[in-house]
GROMACS .gro file of C-alpha atoms in nm:
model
  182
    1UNK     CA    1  -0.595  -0.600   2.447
    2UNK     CA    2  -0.886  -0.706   2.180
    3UNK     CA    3  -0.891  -0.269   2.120
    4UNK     CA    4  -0.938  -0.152   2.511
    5UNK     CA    5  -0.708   0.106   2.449
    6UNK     CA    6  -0.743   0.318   2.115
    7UNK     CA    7  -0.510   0.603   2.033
    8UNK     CA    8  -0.603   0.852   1.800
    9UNK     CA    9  -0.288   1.052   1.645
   10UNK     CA   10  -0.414   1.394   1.490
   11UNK     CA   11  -0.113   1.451   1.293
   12UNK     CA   12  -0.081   1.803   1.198
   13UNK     CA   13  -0.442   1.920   1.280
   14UNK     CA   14  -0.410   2.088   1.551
   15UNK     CA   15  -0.753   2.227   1.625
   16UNK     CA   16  -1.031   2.073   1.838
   17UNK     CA   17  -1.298   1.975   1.641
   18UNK     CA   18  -1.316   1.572   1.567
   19UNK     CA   19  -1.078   1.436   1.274
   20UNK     CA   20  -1.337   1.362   1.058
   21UNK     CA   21  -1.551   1.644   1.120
   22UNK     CA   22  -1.274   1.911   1.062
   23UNK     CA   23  -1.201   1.716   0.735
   24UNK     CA   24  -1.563   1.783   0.614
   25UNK     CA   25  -1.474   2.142   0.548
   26UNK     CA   26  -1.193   2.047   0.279
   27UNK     CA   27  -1.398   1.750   0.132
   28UNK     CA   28  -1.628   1.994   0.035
   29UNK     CA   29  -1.329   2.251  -0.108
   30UNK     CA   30  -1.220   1.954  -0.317
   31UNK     CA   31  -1.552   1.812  -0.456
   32UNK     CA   32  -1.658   2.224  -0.535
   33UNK     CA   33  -1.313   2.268  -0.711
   34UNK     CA   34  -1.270   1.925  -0.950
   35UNK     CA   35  -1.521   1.808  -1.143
   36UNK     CA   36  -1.522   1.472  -1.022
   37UNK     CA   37  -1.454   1.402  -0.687
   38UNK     CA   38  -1.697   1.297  -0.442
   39UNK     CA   39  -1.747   1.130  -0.134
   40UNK     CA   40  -1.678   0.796  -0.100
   41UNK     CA   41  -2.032   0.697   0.074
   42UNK     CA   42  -2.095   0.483   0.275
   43UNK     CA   43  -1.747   0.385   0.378
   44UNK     CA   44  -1.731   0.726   0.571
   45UNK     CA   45  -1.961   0.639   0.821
   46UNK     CA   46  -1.783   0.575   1.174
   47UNK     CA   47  -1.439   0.737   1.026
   48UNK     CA   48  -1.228   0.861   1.265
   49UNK     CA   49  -0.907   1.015   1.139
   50UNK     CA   50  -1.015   1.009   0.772
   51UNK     CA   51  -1.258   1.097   0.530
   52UNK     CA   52  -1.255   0.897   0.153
   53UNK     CA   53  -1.341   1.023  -0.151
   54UNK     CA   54  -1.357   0.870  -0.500
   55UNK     CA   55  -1.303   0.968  -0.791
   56UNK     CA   56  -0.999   1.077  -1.032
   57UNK     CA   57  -0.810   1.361  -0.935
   58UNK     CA   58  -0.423   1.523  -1.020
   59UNK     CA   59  -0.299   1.505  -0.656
   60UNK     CA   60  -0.038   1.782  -0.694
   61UNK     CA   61  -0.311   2.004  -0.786
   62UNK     CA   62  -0.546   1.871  -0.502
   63UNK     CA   63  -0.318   1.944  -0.235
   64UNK     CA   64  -0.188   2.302  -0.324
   65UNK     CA   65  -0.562   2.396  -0.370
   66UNK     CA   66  -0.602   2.253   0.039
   67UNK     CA   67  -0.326   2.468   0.116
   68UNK     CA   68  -0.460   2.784  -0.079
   69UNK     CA   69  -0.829   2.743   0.091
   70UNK     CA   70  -0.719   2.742   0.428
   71UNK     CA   71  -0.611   2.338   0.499
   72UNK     CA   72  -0.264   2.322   0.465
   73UNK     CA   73  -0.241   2.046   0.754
   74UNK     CA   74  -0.446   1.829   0.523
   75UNK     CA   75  -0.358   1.568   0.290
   76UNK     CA   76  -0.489   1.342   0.003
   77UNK     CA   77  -0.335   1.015  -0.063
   78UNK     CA   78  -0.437   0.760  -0.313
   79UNK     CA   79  -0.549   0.422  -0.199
   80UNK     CA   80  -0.608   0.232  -0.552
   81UNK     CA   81  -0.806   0.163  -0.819
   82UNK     CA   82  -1.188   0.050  -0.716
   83UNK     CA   83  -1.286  -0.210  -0.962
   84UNK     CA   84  -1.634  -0.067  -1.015
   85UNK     CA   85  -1.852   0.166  -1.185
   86UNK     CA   86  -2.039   0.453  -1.001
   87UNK     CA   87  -2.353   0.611  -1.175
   88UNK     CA   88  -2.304   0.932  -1.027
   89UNK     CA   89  -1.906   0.945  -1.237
   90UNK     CA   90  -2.027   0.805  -1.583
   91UNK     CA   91  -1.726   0.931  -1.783
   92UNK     CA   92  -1.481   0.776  -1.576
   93UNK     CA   93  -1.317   0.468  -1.671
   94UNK     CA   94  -1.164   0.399  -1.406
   95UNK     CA   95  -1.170   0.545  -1.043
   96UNK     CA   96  -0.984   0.588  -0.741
   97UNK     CA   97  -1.018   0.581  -0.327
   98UNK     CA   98  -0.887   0.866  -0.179
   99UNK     CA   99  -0.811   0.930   0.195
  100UNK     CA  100  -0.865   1.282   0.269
  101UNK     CA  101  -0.678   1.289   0.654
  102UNK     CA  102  -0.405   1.517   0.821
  103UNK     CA  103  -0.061   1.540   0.685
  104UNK     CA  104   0.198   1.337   0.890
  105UNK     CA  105  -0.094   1.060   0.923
  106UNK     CA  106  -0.084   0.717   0.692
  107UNK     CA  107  -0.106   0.353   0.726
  108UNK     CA  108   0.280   0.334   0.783
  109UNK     CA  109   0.281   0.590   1.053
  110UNK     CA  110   0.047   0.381   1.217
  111UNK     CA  111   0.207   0.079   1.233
  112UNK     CA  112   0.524   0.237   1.299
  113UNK     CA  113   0.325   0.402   1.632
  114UNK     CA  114   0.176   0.046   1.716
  115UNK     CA  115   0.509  -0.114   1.736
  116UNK     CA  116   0.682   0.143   1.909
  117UNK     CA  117   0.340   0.110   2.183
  118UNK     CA  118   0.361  -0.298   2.187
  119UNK     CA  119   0.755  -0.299   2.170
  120UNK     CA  120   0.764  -0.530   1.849
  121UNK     CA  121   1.049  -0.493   1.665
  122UNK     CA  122   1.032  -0.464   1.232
  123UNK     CA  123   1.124  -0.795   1.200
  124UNK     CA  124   0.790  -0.937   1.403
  125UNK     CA  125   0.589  -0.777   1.196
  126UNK     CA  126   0.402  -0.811   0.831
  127UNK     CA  127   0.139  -0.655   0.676
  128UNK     CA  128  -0.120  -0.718   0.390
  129UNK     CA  129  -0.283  -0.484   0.147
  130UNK     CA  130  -0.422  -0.362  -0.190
  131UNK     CA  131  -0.289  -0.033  -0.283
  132UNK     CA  132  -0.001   0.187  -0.261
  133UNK     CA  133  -0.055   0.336   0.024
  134UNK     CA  134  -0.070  -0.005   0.201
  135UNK     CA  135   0.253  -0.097   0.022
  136UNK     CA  136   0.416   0.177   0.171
  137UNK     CA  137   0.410  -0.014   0.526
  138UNK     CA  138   0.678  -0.206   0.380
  139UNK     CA  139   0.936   0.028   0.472
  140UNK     CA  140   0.807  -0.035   0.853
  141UNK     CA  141   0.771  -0.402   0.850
  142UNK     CA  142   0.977  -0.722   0.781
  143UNK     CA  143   0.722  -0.846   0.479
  144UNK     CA  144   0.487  -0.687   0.364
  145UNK     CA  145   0.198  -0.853   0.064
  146UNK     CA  146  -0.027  -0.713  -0.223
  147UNK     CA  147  -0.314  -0.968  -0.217
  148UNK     CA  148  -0.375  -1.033  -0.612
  149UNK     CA  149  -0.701  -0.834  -0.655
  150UNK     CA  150  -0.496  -0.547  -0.596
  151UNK     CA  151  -0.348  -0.636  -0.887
  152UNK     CA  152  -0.593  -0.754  -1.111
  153UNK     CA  153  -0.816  -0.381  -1.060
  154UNK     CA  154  -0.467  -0.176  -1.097
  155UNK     CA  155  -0.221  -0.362  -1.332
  156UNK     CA  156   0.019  -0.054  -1.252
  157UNK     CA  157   0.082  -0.127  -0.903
  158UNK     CA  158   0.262  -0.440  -0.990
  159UNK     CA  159   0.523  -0.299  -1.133
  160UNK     CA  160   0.591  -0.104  -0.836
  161UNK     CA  161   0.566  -0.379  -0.602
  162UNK     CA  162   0.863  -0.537  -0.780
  163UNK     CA  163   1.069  -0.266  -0.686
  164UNK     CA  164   1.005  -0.322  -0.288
  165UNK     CA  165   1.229  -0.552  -0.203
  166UNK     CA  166   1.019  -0.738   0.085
  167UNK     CA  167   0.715  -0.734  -0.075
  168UNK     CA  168   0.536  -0.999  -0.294
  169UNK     CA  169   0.241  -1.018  -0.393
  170UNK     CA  170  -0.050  -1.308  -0.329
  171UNK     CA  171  -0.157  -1.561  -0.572
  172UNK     CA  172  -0.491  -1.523  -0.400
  173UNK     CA  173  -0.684  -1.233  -0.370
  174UNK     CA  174  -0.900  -1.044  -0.072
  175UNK     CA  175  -0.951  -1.312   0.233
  176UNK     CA  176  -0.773  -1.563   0.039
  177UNK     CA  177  -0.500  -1.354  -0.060
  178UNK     CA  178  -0.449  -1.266   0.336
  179UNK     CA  179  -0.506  -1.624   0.429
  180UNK     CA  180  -0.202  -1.669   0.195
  181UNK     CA  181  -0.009  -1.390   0.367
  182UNK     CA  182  -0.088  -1.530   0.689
   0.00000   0.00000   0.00000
């Protein structure tokens, strides 16, 4: 329906205030506790469900700090490697995307709520990403692709690719790469 109808699942928030507002609140937590996090500006503006932060972060230690300070129905996943430099995090050498978003609420989940809404089954459905959390869908779909840039910023998440058995990854990366998929 070209997006007519949008559905918004709030996972395990289960106050009032908009997603991405009530995520503010623990954003700030986690940049005032680490000394590296921040927000990932300006791909927050116009979130919904989600707030992203960069940076490099233990993610154990992230989310038992959100449950100590009051956010326990919050939830950081990684979403990669960025392959570039920030001036504001000189002494990292790498960093990562972060979505800061309520537990029970990921890429997967939201597929898996799509189909269920359109009445596809697994096996019409694909999806393409570049990180972990994207390969993740692959437990929801029948093939799921890593475009190769994925690849190329986070060497790692090759390996782990290989061990998904209907997942492959792209010769081709970004448009190409889902061009490819497609």
């Amino acid at each position: 329906e070209g997006g007519a109808e949008v559905i918004i699942d709030r996972g395990a928030y289960e106050g009032e205030k908009p997603l991405a507002d009530a995520l503010r609140p623990a954003l700030e937590t986690l940049v005032a506790a680490f000394p590296n996090p921040e927000e990932h500006d300006p791909w927050n503006e116009g979130r919904v469900a989600s707030v992203m932060v960069r940076g490099e972060v233990d993610l154990a230690e992230a989310r038992a700090l959100l449950a100590e300070q009051g956010f326990p129905w919050a939830d950081l996943v990684d979403n990669g490697v960025v392959p570039r430099r920030f001036p504001s995090l000189p002494d990292l050498e790498r960093v990562r995307i972060y979505h800061l978003a309520p537990r029970g609420l990921s890429k997967r989940a939201g597929i898996a709520a799509d189909q269920k809404h359109r009445g596809l089954s697994q096996q019409e459905c694909a999806a393409v990403g570049d990180s972990t959390a994207d390969l993740a869908c692959a437990a929801v779909v029948q093939r799921c692709f890593v475009v190769r840039n994925a690849i190329d910023k986070d060497p790692e998440l090759a390996q782990t690719v290989t061990r998904v058995d209907n997942a492959e990854i792209t010769s081709a990366g970004h448009g190409e790469g889902v061009a490819e998929a497609v």
